[in-house]
Coordinates of C-alpha atoms and ligand atoms in Angstrom, one line a residue:
M22 CA -110.3 13.2 203.7
A23 CA -111.3 13.3 200.2
I24 CA -114.8 12.1 199.1
Q25 CA -113.9 10.4 196.0
P26 CA -116.5 11.4 193.0
K27 CA -118.4 8.1 191.8
H28 CA -116.9 9.0 188.2
L29 CA -113.3 8.1 189.3
S30 CA -114.1 4.4 189.9
N31 CA -115.1 3.8 186.2
L32 CA -113.5 6.9 184.2
E33 CA -110.1 7.1 184.0
P34 CA -109.3 8.0 180.2
W35 CA -105.8 9.6 181.1
Q36 CA -104.7 6.3 181.9
D37 CA -105.7 5.0 178.2
S38 CA -103.1 5.8 176.0
N39 CA -105.6 5.7 173.0
A40 CA -108.1 8.4 174.5
Q41 CA -108.2 11.6 172.8
P42 CA -108.0 14.6 175.0
Y43 CA -111.1 17.1 174.8
V44 CA -109.2 20.2 175.8
S45 CA -105.5 20.2 174.8
I46 CA -103.3 23.0 176.0
K47 CA -100.2 23.2 174.4
N48 CA -97.4 25.3 175.6
L49 CA -99.3 28.3 177.1
T50 CA -97.8 31.1 177.9
K51 CA -99.3 34.7 179.1
T52 CA -97.1 37.7 180.1
F53 CA -98.5 40.9 181.3
N54 CA -95.9 43.7 180.9
G55 CA -93.0 41.6 181.5
L56 CA -94.5 39.5 184.2
V57 CA -95.1 35.6 183.7
A58 CA -98.5 35.0 184.8
V59 CA -98.6 31.7 182.9
N60 CA -95.3 29.8 182.0
D61 CA -95.5 27.2 179.1
I62 CA -98.2 25.0 180.5
S63 CA -99.0 21.8 178.3
L64 CA -102.1 20.0 179.9
S65 CA -104.6 17.5 178.5
I66 CA -108.3 17.4 180.0
Y67 CA -110.6 14.4 178.9
R68 CA -114.4 14.2 178.3
G69 CA -116.7 13.9 181.3
E70 CA -113.8 15.1 183.9
L71 CA -113.9 17.3 186.6
F72 CA -110.4 19.1 186.6
S73 CA -109.5 21.3 188.9
I74 CA -106.6 24.0 189.0
L75 CA -105.7 24.6 192.2
G76 CA -103.0 27.0 193.7
R77 CA -102.7 30.0 196.0
S78 CA -103.6 33.6 195.3
G79 CA -101.3 34.8 192.1
C80 CA -100.2 31.8 190.7
G81 CA -101.9 32.2 187.6
K82 CA -105.0 30.0 187.6
T83 CA -107.4 32.4 186.6
T84 CA -105.5 33.7 183.8
L85 CA -105.2 29.7 182.6
L86 CA -109.2 29.6 182.7
R87 CA -109.7 32.9 181.0
M88 CA -107.3 31.8 178.1
L89 CA -109.6 28.8 177.8
A90 CA -112.7 30.9 177.8
G91 CA -111.2 33.3 175.1
F92 CA -111.5 36.5 177.2
E93 CA -107.5 36.6 177.3
P94 CA -105.2 36.0 174.5
P95 CA -102.5 34.0 174.8
T96 CA -99.0 35.5 174.5
S97 CA -97.8 32.1 172.8
G98 CA -98.9 28.6 172.8
K99 CA -102.3 26.6 171.7
I100 CA -105.5 25.7 172.7
F101 CA -107.8 23.1 171.3
I102 CA -111.1 21.9 172.1
D103 CA -112.7 18.7 170.6
G104 CA -109.7 18.4 168.2
V105 CA -110.4 22.1 167.0
D106 CA -107.6 25.0 167.3
M107 CA -109.6 27.5 169.2
T108 CA -106.8 29.9 169.8
D109 CA -107.8 32.8 167.7
T110 CA -111.4 32.1 168.3
P111 CA -113.5 34.6 170.2
A112 CA -115.3 33.3 173.5
Y113 CA -118.8 34.1 172.0
K114 CA -117.7 31.2 169.3
R115 CA -116.1 28.6 171.8
P116 CA -118.6 25.4 173.0
V117 CA -118.0 27.1 176.7
S118 CA -119.6 28.3 179.2
M119 CA -118.1 30.2 182.1
V120 CA -119.6 30.1 185.8
F121 CA -118.2 33.4 187.9
Q122 CA -117.4 33.7 191.4
S123 CA -119.7 36.9 191.6
Y124 CA -122.7 34.9 189.8
A125 CA -123.0 37.7 187.4
L126 CA -126.6 37.4 187.5
F127 CA -128.6 40.1 185.8
P128 CA -130.4 42.0 189.0
H129 CA -133.8 43.3 187.6
M130 CA -134.3 39.8 186.0
T131 CA -136.2 36.9 187.8
V132 CA -134.5 33.5 188.2
E133 CA -136.5 32.4 185.2
Q134 CA -135.5 35.3 183.0
N135 CA -132.1 34.9 184.1
I136 CA -131.8 31.2 182.9
A137 CA -134.0 31.8 179.7
F138 CA -131.6 34.8 178.6
G139 CA -129.2 32.8 176.3
L140 CA -132.0 30.8 174.9
I141 CA -134.0 34.2 173.9
Q142 CA -130.9 35.5 172.2
D143 CA -130.5 32.3 170.2
G144 CA -134.1 32.5 168.9
M145 CA -135.3 29.4 170.4
S146 CA -139.4 29.1 170.4
K147 CA -141.3 29.9 173.8
S148 CA -142.6 26.2 174.3
E149 CA -139.1 25.1 174.2
I150 CA -137.6 27.6 176.4
R151 CA -140.4 26.8 178.9
D152 CA -139.5 23.3 178.8
K153 CA -135.6 23.8 179.1
V154 CA -135.9 26.3 182.0
S155 CA -138.0 24.1 183.7
T156 CA -135.8 21.1 183.0
Y157 CA -132.8 23.0 184.6
L158 CA -134.4 24.4 187.4
E159 CA -135.2 20.8 188.4
L160 CA -131.6 19.8 187.9
V161 CA -130.4 22.7 190.4
Q162 CA -133.6 22.1 192.7
M163 CA -134.9 25.6 192.5
V164 CA -138.4 25.2 191.6
G165 CA -140.6 27.2 193.2
Y166 CA -138.3 30.1 192.8
E167 CA -138.7 31.3 188.9
R168 CA -140.4 34.9 190.0
R169 CA -137.7 35.7 192.5
R170 CA -134.8 38.3 191.5
P171 CA -131.5 37.8 192.8
D172 CA -131.5 40.0 195.7
Q173 CA -134.2 37.7 197.2
L174 CA -131.8 34.7 196.9
S175 CA -129.2 33.5 199.0
G176 CA -125.8 32.8 197.8
G177 CA -126.3 29.3 197.3
E178 CA -129.2 29.9 195.4
K179 CA -128.0 32.4 193.3
Q180 CA -124.9 30.0 192.9
R181 CA -127.3 27.3 191.4
V182 CA -129.1 29.9 189.2
A183 CA -126.0 30.5 187.6
L184 CA -124.9 27.2 187.1
A185 CA -128.4 26.7 185.4
R186 CA -127.9 29.5 183.1
S187 CA -124.6 28.4 182.2
L188 CA -125.9 24.6 181.7
V189 CA -129.1 25.3 179.7
K190 CA -127.2 26.0 176.6
Q191 CA -125.9 22.4 177.0
P192 CA -122.0 23.7 176.7
K193 CA -119.4 20.9 176.3
L194 CA -117.2 22.5 178.5
V195 CA -117.9 24.4 181.9
L196 CA -115.3 26.6 183.5
L197 CA -115.9 27.6 187.1
D198 CA -113.9 30.5 188.7
E199 CA -113.9 29.7 192.6
P200 CA -117.8 29.1 192.0
L201 CA -118.4 28.4 195.6
A202 CA -116.1 31.0 197.2
A203 CA -118.8 33.2 198.6
L204 CA -120.4 30.4 200.6
D205 CA -120.1 29.8 204.3
K206 CA -118.3 26.4 205.1
K207 CA -121.3 24.1 205.7
L208 CA -123.1 25.3 202.7
R209 CA -119.9 25.2 200.5
E210 CA -119.5 21.4 201.7
R211 CA -123.0 20.4 200.3
T212 CA -123.0 22.4 197.5
Q213 CA -119.8 20.6 196.3
L214 CA -121.6 17.3 196.3
E215 CA -124.3 18.8 194.5
L216 CA -122.2 20.3 192.1
V217 CA -120.5 17.2 191.3
N218 CA -123.9 15.2 190.9
I219 CA -125.1 18.1 188.4
Q220 CA -122.0 17.4 186.5
E221 CA -122.6 13.7 186.4
K222 CA -125.9 14.1 185.2
V223 CA -125.5 16.5 182.4
G224 CA -122.2 14.7 181.4
A225 CA -120.4 18.0 180.6
T226 CA -116.7 18.5 181.1
F227 CA -116.1 20.9 184.0
V228 CA -112.9 22.7 184.8
M229 CA -113.0 24.5 188.2
V230 CA -110.4 26.8 189.7
S231 CA -109.5 27.0 193.3
H232 CA -107.6 27.7 195.9
D233 CA -109.2 25.3 198.3
Q234 CA -107.3 22.3 198.7
E235 CA -110.1 20.4 200.4
E236 CA -112.5 21.5 197.9
A237 CA -110.3 20.4 194.9
M238 CA -109.7 16.8 196.7
T239 CA -113.7 16.2 197.4
M240 CA -114.5 17.2 193.9
S241 CA -112.3 16.6 191.1
T242 CA -111.4 13.6 189.0
R243 CA -108.0 15.1 188.6
I244 CA -106.1 18.3 190.0
G245 CA -103.3 20.4 188.3
L246 CA -101.3 22.0 191.0
M247 CA -100.2 25.4 190.2
N248 CA -97.2 27.6 191.8
E249 CA -95.6 30.6 190.0
G250 CA -97.1 30.4 186.5
R251 CA -96.5 26.6 186.2
I252 CA -98.1 23.2 187.0
L253 CA -96.3 21.4 189.3
Q254 CA -98.2 18.0 189.5
I255 CA -101.4 16.6 187.8
G256 CA -102.8 13.5 189.3
S257 CA -106.1 12.3 191.0
P258 CA -106.8 13.4 194.7
T259 CA -105.5 10.4 195.7
E260 CA -102.2 10.3 193.6
I261 CA -101.6 14.0 194.8
Y262 CA -102.0 13.3 198.4
E263 CA -100.3 10.0 198.9
Y264 CA -97.4 10.5 196.0
P265 CA -96.9 14.3 195.9
N266 CA -93.5 15.0 193.9
S267 CA -92.0 17.7 195.5
K268 CA -92.0 19.4 198.8
Y269 CA -94.1 22.5 197.8
V270 CA -97.1 19.9 196.5
A271 CA -96.7 18.0 199.9
N272 CA -97.0 21.2 202.0
F273 CA -99.9 22.5 199.7
I274 CA -101.9 19.4 200.2
G275 CA -103.0 18.8 203.7
S276 CA -100.4 18.8 206.6
V277 CA -97.5 16.8 206.4
N278 CA -94.0 16.1 208.5
L279 CA -90.9 16.3 206.6
F280 CA -87.5 15.1 207.7
D281 CA -84.3 16.1 205.8
G282 CA -81.9 13.3 205.3
I283 CA -79.2 11.3 203.0
I284 CA -80.0 8.2 201.3
I285 CA -77.6 5.9 202.7
E286 CA -78.8 2.6 201.1
E287 CA -80.8 2.3 197.9
Q288 CA -82.4 -0.8 196.8
S289 CA -85.1 -2.0 194.2
D290 CA -87.7 -2.8 197.1
H291 CA -86.4 -0.3 199.7
V292 CA -84.3 2.9 200.6
I293 CA -82.5 3.8 204.0
V294 CA -82.5 7.3 205.2
K295 CA -80.3 8.7 207.6
S296 CA -82.0 11.6 209.3
T297 CA -80.2 13.6 211.9
S298 CA -83.6 15.8 212.6
M299 CA -85.0 12.5 213.5
G300 CA -82.2 11.2 215.4
K301 CA -82.9 7.6 213.8
N302 CA -82.7 6.1 210.4
L303 CA -85.7 5.7 208.3
Y304 CA -86.5 2.4 206.4
I305 CA -88.7 3.2 203.3
S306 CA -90.3 0.0 201.7
H307 CA -90.3 1.4 198.0
S308 CA -87.9 2.3 195.6
A309 CA -86.6 5.9 195.3
S310 CA -84.8 6.9 192.0
V311 CA -82.2 9.0 193.8
P312 CA -78.5 7.5 194.6
V313 CA -76.8 7.1 197.7
G314 CA -75.4 10.1 199.1
A315 CA -78.2 12.4 197.7
Q316 CA -79.9 14.9 200.0
I317 CA -83.7 14.6 200.2
S318 CA -86.5 14.9 202.5
V319 CA -89.1 12.4 203.8
A320 CA -92.4 13.0 204.2
I321 CA -95.0 11.4 206.2
R322 CA -98.6 12.5 206.9
P323 CA -99.7 12.7 210.5
E324 CA -102.3 10.3 210.3
K325 CA -99.9 8.0 209.3
V326 CA -98.0 8.5 212.6
M327 CA -98.9 6.7 215.6
L328 CA -98.4 7.3 219.4
T329 CA -97.6 5.0 222.2
T330 CA -95.8 5.2 225.6
M331 CA -93.8 1.9 224.9
Q332 CA -90.7 1.7 223.2
P333 CA -91.1 0.1 219.7
K334 CA -88.7 -2.9 219.3
E335 CA -88.2 -2.1 215.6
E336 CA -84.7 -0.8 214.3
Y337 CA -86.4 1.9 212.1
N338 CA -89.1 4.2 211.7
W339 CA -89.7 5.5 215.4
T340 CA -88.6 8.5 217.5
N341 CA -89.2 10.1 220.7
G342 CA -90.1 13.1 222.0
I343 CA -92.3 15.3 224.4
V344 CA -95.9 16.0 223.8
K345 CA -96.0 20.2 223.6
D346 CA -99.5 20.7 222.4
I347 CA -102.7 18.5 221.8
V348 CA -105.3 20.1 219.4
Y349 CA -108.6 19.3 220.1
L350 CA -110.8 19.1 216.7
G351 CA -113.7 17.0 218.2
D352 CA -113.4 13.8 215.8
V353 CA -109.7 13.6 216.1
S354 CA -107.1 15.5 218.1
I355 CA -103.5 16.5 216.8
Y356 CA -100.5 15.8 218.8
H357 CA -97.8 18.2 218.5
V358 CA -94.4 16.2 219.7
K359 CA -91.0 18.0 220.2
L360 CA -88.0 15.8 219.3
A361 CA -84.8 16.2 220.9
S362 CA -83.6 18.1 217.8
E363 CA -86.2 20.5 218.4
V364 CA -88.5 19.5 215.4
V365 CA -91.8 19.4 216.3
V366 CA -93.7 16.3 214.9
L367 CA -97.6 16.2 214.1
A368 CA -99.6 12.8 214.9
T369 CA -103.3 12.9 214.1
V370 CA -105.3 10.5 216.7
A371 CA -108.8 9.7 216.4
N372 CA -110.7 10.7 219.5
L373 CA -112.1 7.1 220.5
V374 CA -112.4 7.7 224.4
R375 CA -113.0 11.3 226.0
A376 CA -110.6 13.6 227.0
A377 CA -110.0 13.1 230.4
E378 CA -109.4 9.3 229.9
R379 CA -106.7 9.5 227.1
P380 CA -103.5 7.9 228.0
I381 CA -101.4 10.5 226.6
Q382 CA -101.2 14.2 227.8
W383 CA -99.4 17.3 227.6
E384 CA -95.4 16.8 228.7
D385 CA -95.8 13.0 228.6
E386 CA -92.7 11.5 227.0
V387 CA -93.9 9.4 223.9
F388 CA -92.6 7.2 221.0
L389 CA -94.0 7.7 217.3
Y390 CA -93.7 5.2 215.0
W391 CA -95.3 4.3 211.5
R392 CA -95.0 2.2 208.5
P393 CA -92.4 1.7 205.9
E394 CA -94.5 2.0 203.2
N395 CA -95.8 5.5 204.6
G396 CA -92.8 7.5 204.1
I397 CA -92.5 9.5 200.8
V398 CA -89.1 10.4 199.4
L399 CA -88.8 14.1 197.8
A400 CA -86.2 15.9 196.2
L401 CA -85.2 18.9 197.7
Ligands
LIG10 P1 -106.2 34.8 192.7 O1 -106.8 33.5 193.6 O2 -106.1 35.6 193.4 O3 -107.4 35.1 191.6 P2 -104.6 33.6 190.3 O4 -104.1 32.5 190.7 O5 -106.2 33.4 189.6 O6 -105.1 34.5 191.8 P3 -103.9 35.5 188.1 O7 -105.4 36.1 188.6 O8 -104.1 34.5 187.2 O9 -103.7 34.7 189.5 O10 -102.7 36.5 188.5 C1 -101.5 35.9 187.7 C2 -100.8 37.1 187.8 O11 -100.9 38.0 187.0 C3 -100.7 37.9 188.9 O12 -99.2 38.5 189.5 C4 -101.6 39.1 188.8 O13 -101.3 40.4 189.3 C5 -101.1 39.2 187.1 N1 -102.5 39.8 186.5 C6 -103.5 39.3 186.0 N2 -104.5 39.9 185.1 C7 -103.7 41.0 185.1 C8 -103.9 42.1 184.1 N3 -104.7 42.0 183.3 N4 -102.9 43.0 184.2 C9 -101.6 42.7 184.5 N5 -101.4 41.7 185.5 C10 -102.3 40.7 185.7

């Protein structure tokens, strides 16, 4: 699912206890007339990261970004950028540039004039401006569009001009508020990769707000998942997907099967869970810091669930049911299997053969099984 950005492989400063954060948010809170939009958030973002703040509408992500930009004063808490306290610094004095969802281009100016605007205001010489504009036009692949006005550009092209305009002043920190939201799905997917490439080339730190989990998974070094003004989990896309720390996170990132149960055995290398909704016990081959008797939930991703018509011989980690739906998505199909407990389990199966040749069809009785390392124990 996730296309891992190249920079993930060699840049993980958050693992390094000596690394200094580039952006440091400390106990930041924002209330609007008694409504807590951002609730005591502390967060460190490192140089060169593409950090996504992800969450559904109204969770407070834009408010957090606007406080970073200096457009919204915090109710309490502090913001440091490169070690300097910026909490009371006005927006125009911060080393920050913002890319808006609506692009906010000047409609009466050409592409070239839009990109040059900030440089002219800074009093830069004409020849320097020409050089810079041409460098950044090339970077965002918009050479040849210099004389067009925004209304003569597509959504993707406008987005690239907006990005060039915010990068041309070489900000150290770029804040992006749902930058790809106005693009259609295909263009959006292509632009995601372009944006990551541009970020790698310019080396700036990007903080992006998104409600789209696939987009955040594809582009980010790390994701901070927000709900109701708080950050629930911070981690790389793989960590958040493979090791969600709560039912909320597991459900938000991709689809997931959840079995409620009770821990009946707890050892350093495994736990055994009794689940009435599954009808069998689950063996999970890693420790979980919850005691015997604790009520928990076990999450298993649909692509980790395998289907067969033969009853497995193992004692644990399988169940059986009836196929009630097969959702065909081209490359994969999602089987909906109803268990005796009425719980429906999803299994994603790669379409290796044509539909008519598939051995498992509607109303078939099937067995579902998974490997012991693929269960994730979540506190309720
Ligand atoms: P969306 O994805 O819809 O933009 P969001 O996660 O970015 O949502 P915010 O815009 O940060 O959410 O809003 C968080 C909460 O704060 C919401 O309940 C919103 O109504 C409220 N809010 C935001 N700005 C203001 C404001 N200026 N005055 C009063 N309430 C506000």
